[in-house]
Structure formats: C-alpha cells, structure tokens
PDB file of C-alpha atoms in Angstrom:
ATOM      1  CA  MET A   1     -43.067  65.880  24.580  1.00 36.00           C
ATOM      2  CA  ARG A   2     -44.342  63.655  21.834  1.00 35.00           C
ATOM      3  CA  LEU A   3     -41.106  64.274  19.911  1.00 29.00           C
ATOM      4  CA  LEU A   4     -38.981  63.331  22.933  1.00 30.00           C
ATOM      5  CA  THR A   5     -41.013  60.170  23.431  1.00 36.00           C
ATOM      6  CA  ALA A   6     -40.554  59.218  19.793  1.00 38.00           C
ATOM      7  CA  VAL A   7     -36.822  59.861  19.948  1.00 32.00           C
ATOM      8  CA  LEU A   8     -36.454  57.806  23.121  1.00 31.00           C
ATOM      9  CA  ALA A   9     -38.464  54.971  21.546  1.00 39.00           C
ATOM     10  CA  SER A  10     -36.270  55.013  18.481  1.00 40.00           C
ATOM     11  CA  ALA A  11     -33.146  55.003  20.623  1.00 38.00           C
ATOM     12  CA  VAL A  12     -34.387  52.043  22.682  1.00 35.00           C
ATOM     13  CA  ALA A  13     -35.276  50.134  19.533  1.00 40.00           C
ATOM     14  CA  LEU A  14     -31.854  50.817  18.019  1.00 35.00           C
ATOM     15  CA  ALA A  15     -30.068  49.741  21.233  1.00 37.00           C
ATOM     16  CA  LEU A  16     -32.134  46.561  21.393  1.00 33.00           C
ATOM     17  CA  ALA A  17     -31.286  45.724  17.794  1.00 38.00           C
ATOM     18  CA  VAL A  18     -27.583  46.247  18.398  1.00 34.00           C
ATOM     19  CA  SER A  19     -27.754  44.163  21.566  1.00 41.00           C
ATOM     20  CA  LEU A  20     -29.502  41.289  19.799  1.00 35.00           C
ATOM     21  CA  ALA A  21     -27.000  41.383  16.959  1.00 38.00           C
ATOM     22  CA  ALA A  22     -24.115  41.194  19.401  1.00 41.00           C
ATOM     23  CA  CYS A  23     -25.663  38.204  21.164  1.00 40.00           C
ATOM     24  CA  THR A  24     -26.330  36.221  17.980  1.00 43.00           C
ATOM     25  CA  PRO A  25     -23.524  33.642  17.467  1.00 44.00           C
ATOM     26  CA  ALA A  26     -21.589  33.896  14.238  1.00 47.00           C
ATOM     27  CA  ALA A  27     -21.962  31.076  11.768  1.00 44.00           C
ATOM     28  CA  PRO A  28     -19.173  28.525  12.294  1.00 45.00           C
ATOM     29  CA  GLU A  29     -16.447  28.417   9.694  1.00 49.00           C
ATOM     30  CA  LEU A  30     -16.367  25.210   7.695  1.00 40.00           C
ATOM     31  CA  GLU A  31     -13.284  23.132   8.405  1.00 47.00           C
ATOM     32  CA  THR A  32     -11.365  22.184   5.312  1.00 46.00           C
ATOM     33  CA  VAL A  33     -10.846  18.443   5.205  1.00 44.00           C
ATOM     34  CA  ALA A  34      -7.803  17.309   3.273  1.00 47.00           C
ATOM     35  CA  GLU A  35      -8.392  14.613   0.704  1.00 51.00           C
ATOM     36  CA  PRO A  36      -6.781  11.309   1.709  1.00 48.00           C
ATOM     37  CA  SER A  37      -3.531  10.651  -0.083  1.00 49.00           C
ATOM     38  CA  PRO A  38      -3.212   7.301  -1.836  1.00 47.00           C
ATOM     39  CA  THR A  39      -1.209   4.604  -0.035  1.00 46.00           C
ATOM     40  CA  PRO A  40       1.970   3.822  -1.970  1.00 52.00           C
ATOM     41  CA  THR A  41       2.103   0.306  -3.384  1.00 62.00           C
ATOM     42  CA  ALA A  42       5.341  -1.634  -3.279  1.00 76.00           C
ATOM     43  CA  VAL A  43       6.644  -2.300  -6.755  1.00 86.00           C
ATOM     44  CA  ALA A  44       8.317  -5.610  -7.523  1.00 87.00           C
ATOM     45  CA  PRO A  45      11.931  -5.372  -8.687  1.00 86.00           C
ATOM     46  CA  GLU A  46      12.709  -5.847 -12.345  1.00 89.00           C
ATOM     47  CA  PRO A  47      13.675  -9.488 -13.061  1.00 85.00           C
ATOM     48  CA  ALA A  48      17.454  -9.803 -12.955  1.00 88.00           C
ATOM     49  CA  GLY A  49      18.121 -13.513 -12.434  1.00 90.00           C
ATOM     50  CA  ASP A  50      20.009 -15.809 -14.769  1.00 95.00           C
ATOM     51  CA  GLY A  51      17.547 -18.696 -14.522  1.00 96.00           C
ATOM     52  CA  VAL A  52      19.442 -20.730 -11.909  1.00 98.00           C
ATOM     53  CA  LEU A  53      18.741 -20.462  -8.192  1.00 98.00           C
ATOM     54  CA  ARG A  54      22.027 -20.651  -6.314  1.00 98.00           C
ATOM     55  CA  VAL A  55      21.912 -21.113  -2.553  1.00 98.00           C
ATOM     56  CA  ALA A  56      24.898 -20.943  -0.234  1.00 98.00           C
ATOM     57  CA  THR A  57      25.547 -21.436   3.441  1.00 96.00           C
ATOM     58  CA  LEU A  58      27.737 -18.932   5.246  1.00 95.00           C
ATOM     59  CA  LEU A  59      28.011 -20.228   8.780  1.00 92.00           C
ATOM     60  CA  PRO A  60      30.508 -19.991  11.609  1.00 84.00           C
ATOM     61  CA  SER A  61      33.536 -22.265  11.467  1.00 68.00           C
ATOM     62  CA  PRO A  62      32.281 -25.804  12.194  1.00 56.00           C
ATOM     63  CA  GLY A  63      35.257 -26.655  14.385  1.00 54.00           C
ATOM     64  CA  ASP A  64      32.924 -26.948  17.355  1.00 47.00           C
ATOM     65  CA  LEU A  65      31.117 -30.158  16.448  1.00 44.00           C
ATOM     66  CA  ALA A  66      28.550 -29.544  19.165  1.00 47.00           C
ATOM     67  CA  GLY A  67      27.436 -26.400  17.338  1.00 76.00           C
ATOM     68  CA  THR A  68      24.595 -26.147  14.860  1.00 85.00           C
ATOM     69  CA  ALA A  69      26.613 -25.404  11.702  1.00 90.00           C
ATOM     70  CA  PRO A  70      26.981 -29.061  10.588  1.00 91.00           C
ATOM     71  CA  ALA A  71      23.261 -29.717  11.042  1.00 93.00           C
ATOM     72  CA  ARG A  72      22.341 -26.582   9.135  1.00 94.00           C
ATOM     73  CA  ILE A  73      24.656 -27.471   6.270  1.00 94.00           C
ATOM     74  CA  ALA A  74      23.217 -30.980   6.108  1.00 95.00           C
ATOM     75  CA  ALA A  75      19.663 -29.599   6.231  1.00 97.00           C
ATOM     76  CA  VAL A  76      20.366 -27.228   3.345  1.00 97.00           C
ATOM     77  CA  GLU A  77      21.800 -30.112   1.322  1.00 97.00           C
ATOM     78  CA  ALA A  78      18.703 -32.201   2.064  1.00 97.00           C
ATOM     79  CA  ALA A  79      16.382 -29.375   1.032  1.00 98.00           C
ATOM     80  CA  VAL A  80      18.237 -28.798  -2.239  1.00 98.00           C
ATOM     81  CA  ARG A  81      18.021 -32.517  -3.067  1.00 98.00           C
ATOM     82  CA  ASP A  82      14.272 -32.403  -2.440  1.00 97.00           C
ATOM     83  CA  LEU A  83      13.857 -29.303  -4.620  1.00 98.00           C
ATOM     84  CA  ASN A  84      15.721 -30.919  -7.476  1.00 98.00           C
ATOM     85  CA  ALA A  85      13.723 -34.133  -7.076  1.00 97.00           C
ATOM     86  CA  ALA A  86      10.651 -31.938  -7.637  1.00 95.00           C
ATOM     87  CA  SER A  87      12.020 -30.633 -10.978  1.00 93.00           C
ATOM     88  CA  GLY A  88      14.071 -27.803  -9.482  1.00 97.00           C
ATOM     89  CA  VAL A  89      13.093 -24.140  -9.441  1.00 98.00           C
ATOM     90  CA  LEU A  90      11.885 -22.261 -12.517  1.00 97.00           C
ATOM     91  CA  GLY A  91      12.761 -25.282 -14.620  1.00 96.00           C
ATOM     92  CA  ALA A  92      16.412 -25.569 -13.569  1.00 98.00           C
ATOM     93  CA  PRO A  93      18.254 -27.548 -10.875  1.00 98.00           C
ATOM     94  CA  VAL A  94      19.182 -25.615  -7.740  1.00 98.00           C
ATOM     95  CA  GLU A  95      22.896 -25.231  -7.044  1.00 98.00           C
ATOM     96  CA  VAL A  96      24.398 -25.112  -3.550  1.00 98.00           C
ATOM     97  CA  LEU A  97      27.719 -23.894  -2.168  1.00 97.00           C
ATOM     98  CA  HIS A  98      29.176 -23.784   1.333  1.00 96.00           C
ATOM     99  CA  ARG A  99      31.540 -21.258   2.887  1.00 94.00           C
ATOM    100  CA  SER A 100      32.705 -20.497   6.408  1.00 92.00           C
ATOM    101  CA  ALA A 101      31.885 -17.164   8.008  1.00 91.00           C
ATOM    102  CA  GLY A 102      34.684 -17.557  10.513  1.00 87.00           C
ATOM    103  CA  THR A 103      34.233 -15.669  13.742  1.00 83.00           C
ATOM    104  CA  ALA A 104      32.839 -12.247  14.586  1.00 80.00           C
ATOM    105  CA  GLU A 105      36.363 -11.071  15.419  1.00 81.00           C
ATOM    106  CA  GLY A 106      37.915 -12.149  12.104  1.00 83.00           C
ATOM    107  CA  ASP A 107      37.553 -10.930   8.527  1.00 85.00           C
ATOM    108  CA  GLN A 108      36.723 -14.271   6.888  1.00 91.00           C
ATOM    109  CA  LEU A 109      33.072 -13.370   6.356  1.00 93.00           C
ATOM    110  CA  ASP A 110      33.802 -10.460   4.010  1.00 94.00           C
ATOM    111  CA  ALA A 111      36.059 -12.525   1.754  1.00 95.00           C
ATOM    112  CA  ALA A 112      33.661 -15.470   1.744  1.00 96.00           C
ATOM    113  CA  PHE A 113      30.675 -13.265   0.908  1.00 96.00           C
ATOM    114  CA  ALA A 114      32.575 -11.636  -1.966  1.00 97.00           C
ATOM    115  CA  ASP A 115      33.462 -15.081  -3.320  1.00 97.00           C
ATOM    116  CA  LEU A 116      29.823 -16.183  -3.231  1.00 98.00           C
ATOM    117  CA  VAL A 117      28.715 -13.026  -5.019  1.00 98.00           C
ATOM    118  CA  ALA A 118      31.340 -13.650  -7.718  1.00 98.00           C
ATOM    119  CA  ARG A 119      29.891 -17.135  -8.192  1.00 98.00           C
ATOM    120  CA  GLY A 120      26.394 -15.771  -8.778  1.00 97.00           C
ATOM    121  CA  VAL A 121      24.793 -16.813  -5.492  1.00 98.00           C
ATOM    122  CA  ASP A 122      21.256 -15.485  -5.048  1.00 98.00           C
ATOM    123  CA  VAL A 123      20.478 -16.535  -1.471  1.00 98.00           C
ATOM    124  CA  VAL A 124      22.757 -16.999   1.522  1.00 98.00           C
ATOM    125  CA  ILE A 125      21.686 -19.070   4.505  1.00 97.00           C
ATOM    126  CA  GLY A 126      23.531 -17.109   7.147  1.00 94.00           C
ATOM    127  CA  PRO A 127      24.660 -17.371  10.752  1.00 91.00           C
ATOM    128  CA  ALA A 128      22.436 -16.412  13.665  1.00 89.00           C
ATOM    129  CA  ASP A 129      25.306 -14.644  15.425  1.00 89.00           C
ATOM    130  CA  ALA A 130      24.058 -11.060  15.781  1.00 90.00           C
ATOM    131  CA  ALA A 131      27.535  -9.596  15.201  1.00 90.00           C
ATOM    132  CA  LEU A 132      27.984 -11.536  11.942  1.00 91.00           C
ATOM    133  CA  VAL A 133      24.470 -10.599  10.805  1.00 92.00           C
ATOM    134  CA  GLU A 134      25.302  -6.954  11.439  1.00 92.00           C
ATOM    135  CA  ARG A 135      28.388  -7.248   9.238  1.00 92.00           C
ATOM    136  CA  MET A 136      26.381  -8.901   6.469  1.00 93.00           C
ATOM    137  CA  LEU A 137      23.850  -6.064   6.180  1.00 94.00           C
ATOM    138  CA  PRO A 138      25.907  -3.713   3.972  1.00 95.00           C
ATOM    139  CA  LEU A 139      27.329  -6.634   1.995  1.00 95.00           C
ATOM    140  CA  ALA A 140      23.877  -7.969   1.133  1.00 96.00           C
ATOM    141  CA  THR A 141      22.566  -4.511   0.249  1.00 95.00           C
ATOM    142  CA  ALA A 142      25.484  -3.726  -2.036  1.00 96.00           C
ATOM    143  CA  ALA A 143      25.294  -7.084  -3.835  1.00 97.00           C
ATOM    144  CA  GLY A 144      21.510  -7.481  -3.963  1.00 96.00           C
ATOM    145  CA  VAL A 145      21.772 -10.918  -2.353  1.00 97.00           C
ATOM    146  CA  ALA A 146      19.008 -12.227  -0.092  1.00 98.00           C
ATOM    147  CA  VAL A 147      20.132 -13.536   3.297  1.00 97.00           C
ATOM    148  CA  ILE A 148      17.887 -15.837   5.329  1.00 97.00           C
ATOM    149  CA  VAL A 149      19.027 -16.524   8.874  1.00 96.00           C
ATOM    150  CA  PRO A 150      17.490 -19.662  10.453  1.00 96.00           C
ATOM    151  CA  ALA A 151      16.486 -19.537  14.119  1.00 94.00           C
ATOM    152  CA  PHE A 152      16.758 -15.740  14.157  1.00 94.00           C
ATOM    153  CA  ASP A 153      13.960 -13.322  15.045  1.00 91.00           C
ATOM    154  CA  GLY A 154      15.394 -10.379  13.133  1.00 88.00           C
ATOM    155  CA  ALA A 155      17.447  -9.139  16.064  1.00 88.00           C
ATOM    156  CA  ALA A 156      18.797 -12.110  18.033  1.00 89.00           C
ATOM    157  CA  ALA A 157      19.269 -15.862  17.826  1.00 90.00           C
ATOM    158  CA  THR A 158      16.494 -18.160  19.026  1.00 89.00           C
ATOM    159  CA  ALA A 159      16.808 -21.655  20.465  1.00 87.00           C
ATOM    160  CA  GLY A 160      15.811 -23.326  17.218  1.00 93.00           C
ATOM    161  CA  GLU A 161      13.716 -26.430  16.671  1.00 95.00           C
ATOM    162  CA  GLU A 162      15.056 -29.964  16.899  1.00 96.00           C
ATOM    163  CA  ALA A 163      14.670 -32.104  13.779  1.00 96.00           C
ATOM    164  CA  ASP A 164      12.075 -34.855  13.791  1.00 95.00           C
ATOM    165  CA  GLU A 165      13.373 -38.397  13.454  1.00 95.00           C
ATOM    166  CA  SER A 166      12.984 -38.616   9.669  1.00 95.00           C
ATOM    167  CA  LEU A 167      14.980 -35.438   9.065  1.00 96.00           C
ATOM    168  CA  ALA A 168      17.483 -36.275  11.800  1.00 96.00           C
ATOM    169  CA  GLN A 169      18.310 -39.561  10.102  1.00 95.00           C
ATOM    170  CA  ARG A 170      18.902 -37.800   6.812  1.00 96.00           C
ATOM    171  CA  LEU A 171      21.160 -35.266   8.483  1.00 95.00           C
ATOM    172  CA  ARG A 172      23.285 -37.921  10.138  1.00 92.00           C
ATOM    173  CA  GLN A 173      23.589 -39.896   6.918  1.00 92.00           C
ATOM    174  CA  SER A 174      24.829 -36.876   4.962  1.00 88.00           C
ATOM    175  CA  ASP A 175      27.105 -35.445   7.659  1.00 87.00           C
ATOM    176  CA  PRO A 176      28.419 -37.865  10.364  1.00 84.00           C
ATOM    177  CA  ALA A 177      29.655 -34.832  12.331  1.00 83.00           C
ATOM    178  CA  VAL A 178      26.083 -33.806  13.200  1.00 87.00           C
ATOM    179  CA  GLN A 179      25.600 -33.999  16.950  1.00 84.00           C
ATOM    180  CA  SER A 180      22.878 -31.417  17.528  1.00 89.00           C
ATOM    181  CA  THR A 181      19.943 -30.979  15.163  1.00 94.00           C
ATOM    182  CA  ALA A 182      18.788 -27.706  16.717  1.00 93.00           C
ATOM    183  CA  SER A 183      17.739 -25.159  14.055  1.00 94.00           C
ATOM    184  CA  ALA A 184      18.093 -27.725  11.256  1.00 96.00           C
ATOM    185  CA  PRO A 185      14.328 -27.560  10.486  1.00 97.00           C
ATOM    186  CA  GLU A 186      14.568 -23.770  10.101  1.00 97.00           C
ATOM    187  CA  ALA A 187      17.574 -24.152   7.789  1.00 97.00           C
ATOM    188  CA  TYR A 188      15.664 -26.665   5.655  1.00 98.00           C
ATOM    189  CA  ASP A 189      12.640 -24.374   5.544  1.00 98.00           C
ATOM    190  CA  ALA A 190      14.815 -21.378   4.634  1.00 98.00           C
ATOM    191  CA  VAL A 191      15.815 -23.083   1.378  1.00 98.00           C
ATOM    192  CA  VAL A 192      12.231 -24.063   0.572  1.00 98.00           C
ATOM    193  CA  LEU A 193      11.065 -20.528   1.362  1.00 98.00           C
ATOM    194  CA  ALA A 194      13.654 -19.057  -0.995  1.00 98.00           C
ATOM    195  CA  ALA A 195      12.609 -21.459  -3.736  1.00 98.00           C
ATOM    196  CA  LEU A 196       8.910 -20.630  -3.367  1.00 98.00           C
ATOM    197  CA  ALA A 197       9.684 -16.907  -3.338  1.00 97.00           C
ATOM    198  CA  ALA A 198      11.575 -17.357  -6.615  1.00 98.00           C
ATOM    199  CA  VAL A 199       8.551 -19.150  -8.079  1.00 97.00           C
ATOM    200  CA  LEU A 200       6.174 -16.429  -6.889  1.00 97.00           C
ATOM    201  CA  ALA A 201       8.439 -13.711  -8.283  1.00 97.00           C
ATOM    202  CA  ASP A 202       9.159 -15.716 -11.449  1.00 97.00           C
ATOM    203  CA  ASP A 203      12.769 -14.688 -10.956  1.00 97.00           C
ATOM    204  CA  ASP A 204      15.753 -16.118  -9.098  1.00 97.00           C
ATOM    205  CA  ALA A 205      17.538 -12.838  -8.330  1.00 97.00           C
ATOM    206  CA  GLY A 206      18.124 -12.123  -4.657  1.00 97.00           C
ATOM    207  CA  VAL A 207      16.179  -8.854  -4.623  1.00 97.00           C
ATOM    208  CA  SER A 208      13.149 -10.548  -6.200  1.00 97.00           C
ATOM    209  CA  ILE A 209      13.307 -13.403  -3.712  1.00 98.00           C
ATOM    210  CA  ALA A 210      13.528 -11.035  -0.758  1.00 97.00           C
ATOM    211  CA  PHE A 211      10.551  -9.073  -2.107  1.00 96.00           C
ATOM    212  CA  ALA A 212       8.422 -12.221  -2.530  1.00 96.00           C
ATOM    213  CA  ILE A 213       9.226 -13.943   0.774  1.00 96.00           C
ATOM    214  CA  PRO A 214       6.209 -12.355   2.579  1.00 95.00           C
ATOM    215  CA  SER A 215       3.946 -13.705  -0.176  1.00 94.00           C
ATOM    216  CA  ALA A 216       4.954 -17.269   0.696  1.00 96.00           C
ATOM    217  CA  LEU A 217       3.869 -16.666   4.303  1.00 94.00           C
ATOM    218  CA  ALA A 218       0.837 -14.533   3.531  1.00 87.00           C
ATOM    219  CA  GLY A 219      -1.848 -16.593   5.219  1.00 84.00           C
ATOM    220  CA  GLY A 220      -3.139 -18.424   2.168  1.00 91.00           C
ATOM    221  CA  ILE A 221      -3.626 -22.158   1.728  1.00 95.00           C
ATOM    222  CA  PRO A 222      -1.314 -24.013   4.149  1.00 96.00           C
ATOM    223  CA  CYS A 223       1.287 -26.338   2.620  1.00 96.00           C
ATOM    224  CA  ALA A 224       4.140 -28.206   4.273  1.00 96.00           C
ATOM    225  CA  SER A 225       6.544 -28.933   1.417  1.00 96.00           C
ATOM    226  CA  TYR A 226       7.809 -27.442  -1.825  1.00 97.00           C
ATOM    227  CA  GLY A 227       5.847 -29.908  -3.952  1.00 96.00           C
ATOM    228  CA  ALA A 228       2.656 -29.394  -1.969  1.00 97.00           C
ATOM    229  CA  CYS A 229       2.971 -25.613  -2.237  1.00 97.00           C
ATOM    230  CA  LEU A 230       3.508 -25.825  -6.000  1.00 97.00           C
ATOM    231  CA  ALA A 231       0.342 -27.904  -6.259  1.00 97.00           C
ATOM    232  CA  VAL A 232      -1.599 -25.241  -4.352  1.00 96.00           C
ATOM    233  CA  LEU A 233      -0.267 -22.500  -6.621  1.00 95.00           C
ATOM    234  CA  GLU A 234      -1.720 -24.281  -9.632  1.00 95.00           C
ATOM    235  CA  THR A 235      -5.194 -23.238  -8.493  1.00 94.00           C
ATOM    236  CA  GLU A 236      -4.729 -20.669  -5.722  1.00 91.00           C
ATOM    237  CA  PRO A 237      -2.812 -17.357  -5.746  1.00 89.00           C
ATOM    238  CA  VAL A 238      -1.681 -17.318  -2.093  1.00 92.00           C
ATOM    239  CA  ILE A 239       0.087 -19.931   0.014  1.00 96.00           C
ATOM    240  CA  LEU A 240       1.204 -20.328   3.614  1.00 97.00           C
ATOM    241  CA  LEU A 241       4.390 -22.358   3.932  1.00 97.00           C
ATOM    242  CA  GLU A 242       4.329 -24.288   7.197  1.00 96.00           C
ATOM    243  CA  GLY A 243       7.464 -26.277   6.488  1.00 95.00           C
ATOM    244  CA  ARG A 244       9.305 -28.679   8.735  1.00 96.00           C
ATOM    245  CA  THR A 245       8.672 -26.524  11.788  1.00 95.00           C
ATOM    246  CA  GLY A 246       4.890 -26.535  11.348  1.00 94.00           C
ATOM    247  CA  GLY A 247       4.718 -22.743  11.241  1.00 94.00           C
ATOM    248  CA  LEU A 248       7.109 -19.932  10.397  1.00 95.00           C
ATOM    249  CA  THR A 249       7.575 -16.253  11.079  1.00 94.00           C
ATOM    250  CA  ALA A 250       9.885 -14.035   9.054  1.00 95.00           C
ATOM    251  CA  ALA A 251      11.287 -10.787  10.425  1.00 94.00           C
ATOM    252  CA  GLU A 252      13.322  -8.255   8.485  1.00 92.00           C
ATOM    253  CA  ALA A 253      16.612  -7.296  10.098  1.00 90.00           C
ATOM    254  CA  PRO A 254      16.624  -3.520  10.743  1.00 88.00           C
ATOM    255  CA  GLY A 255      18.589  -1.549   8.180  1.00 87.00           C
ATOM    256  CA  SER A 256      18.691  -4.331   5.598  1.00 89.00           C
ATOM    257  CA  ASP A 257      16.141  -2.968   3.089  1.00 89.00           C
ATOM    258  CA  GLY A 258      14.357  -6.315   3.347  1.00 92.00           C
ATOM    259  CA  LEU A 259      17.324  -8.320   2.078  1.00 95.00           C
ATOM    260  CA  VAL A 260      18.244  -9.909   5.431  1.00 95.00           C
ATOM    261  CA  VAL A 261      15.422 -11.902   6.969  1.00 95.00           C
ATOM    262  CA  GLY A 262      15.309 -13.880  10.192  1.00 95.00           C
ATOM    263  CA  LEU A 263      13.288 -17.099  10.047  1.00 96.00           C
ATOM    264  CA  ALA A 264      11.973 -18.727  13.205  1.00 95.00           C
ATOM    265  CA  ALA A 265       9.348 -21.241  14.205  1.00 94.00           C
ATOM    266  CA  SER A 266       6.069 -19.574  15.099  1.00 90.00           C
TER     267      SER A 266
END
C-alpha cells in the first residue's frame, strides 16, 4: 500500500511537471534588424565646358505676332546684356543664338537643335508647347544640352507672368514686334538661372548646369538679380534666386534625366 501510494505520488508529480512545462511560454525569437543602407549621394558631372556659356532660344515660329515668342526672345537678349554688363559668366561674355522650332507637326525642331549643338550651345530656352518639349527630350539627352522651358510646370504650359513696366519697355525697344509680354519674366529668369548654375558648378557644360539648377533655388539667401546673387555667393554657400517673377519653381520634365526643366513663377 505504501509502495502504491509512493508510485501514485511520483506519477502525479511527473504529470504536474510536464503540464507546467507545456504551459510555460517559449522565449521569443529575436528579430533580426537589417542595418540601414547608406543613401546614395548625387555626384556632380565631370567639367566638360569650353569656358563660354552659350544660350539659345528655340521657340515656335514667330509668325503670330500676338504669341509670346517675340517677347521671350527679347527677354533673353535683355538678360544676356545684363549678364555681360556684370562681367559675364566664369570670366567670359555670354553668347546668344536664336532658332525657330517650327510647329509640332513639322521637322524644323530637329534640324535647328542639331545646328545649335554643332555651334556649342550649352543651354536652350525652349518652347512651352508640350508636343515640342516631348520631341526635345531625346535630343537634349543625347547631346548633353540643358533645356529650360519658361512658363512650364514640367508637364504643361502655364499662363506666364506679364513683364513689369521697366522690363516691358526694354522688350519693346529691342523688338518692336512684341505685343504680349506674357512669360517674358520667366524667359529672363531662365537665362539668369542658367548663368548662376554655371557659376555654382564652375562649369558651363549643359549637364553641369542642369545638375546645379536646384542649388540656385535651394532656399538660401534670397537674391533678385545675377549681380546680387554673385554678391551673396561671396560670403554664403547657398542662394535663392527670386528673379523678375519674385519667386520661381523648377520642375524636371519626366524622362529627361534632369536635362529638361520647366520654370514657372511660384
């Protein structure tokens, strides 16, 4: 009897131990946390300019005098004169050329773009026509030429700003055909933006300018003109070009690798 009692006691103890073991939660497995991967840093292109910033306009045929092409051309001319009055860019005068982009249905744009590339143009001030912009994308990428499109948000044309009276007078004096000054301030600012990007990159090549454009609009010390921005850069590393429009936004055209940028008033 004593033996049976002892055996039963041992059996109960063993069953209780097994039961407690089964009820005890297993220690949680430690989750392996992956180490954060470093964020890639954009690398500036190798300098490839020849020391002279060459700007060109490539705008729709100016046969329609009510259109904005004449005002844009005159604004680009005015901006280049102001740049050269301020000792040019990277120590050399800025050169300017003008070509017609024709219409979206024609093939004039391709021939005109090829001619500008052959002449060493670094920056093209292009048309806001979405169809023409689309056709410029592969041309700009292949040639490494920066294209800045005034009054363009990266996807479609915007209304554009009207020139103030001081700029409007200059436009009319340089081009009597100017009837509308819409988007002329953006065209003026596009040239100044390209010049400042060349200064920031210390290179006039189109790929360097395209890379440095965001740096000229990076939220630093505000400045309204090329000369004022150069003065800021003497003591500060970052500028914010406000330009003739009083504020600018730049948007990369999709599929352009950053070479085609729309510039609009903010």
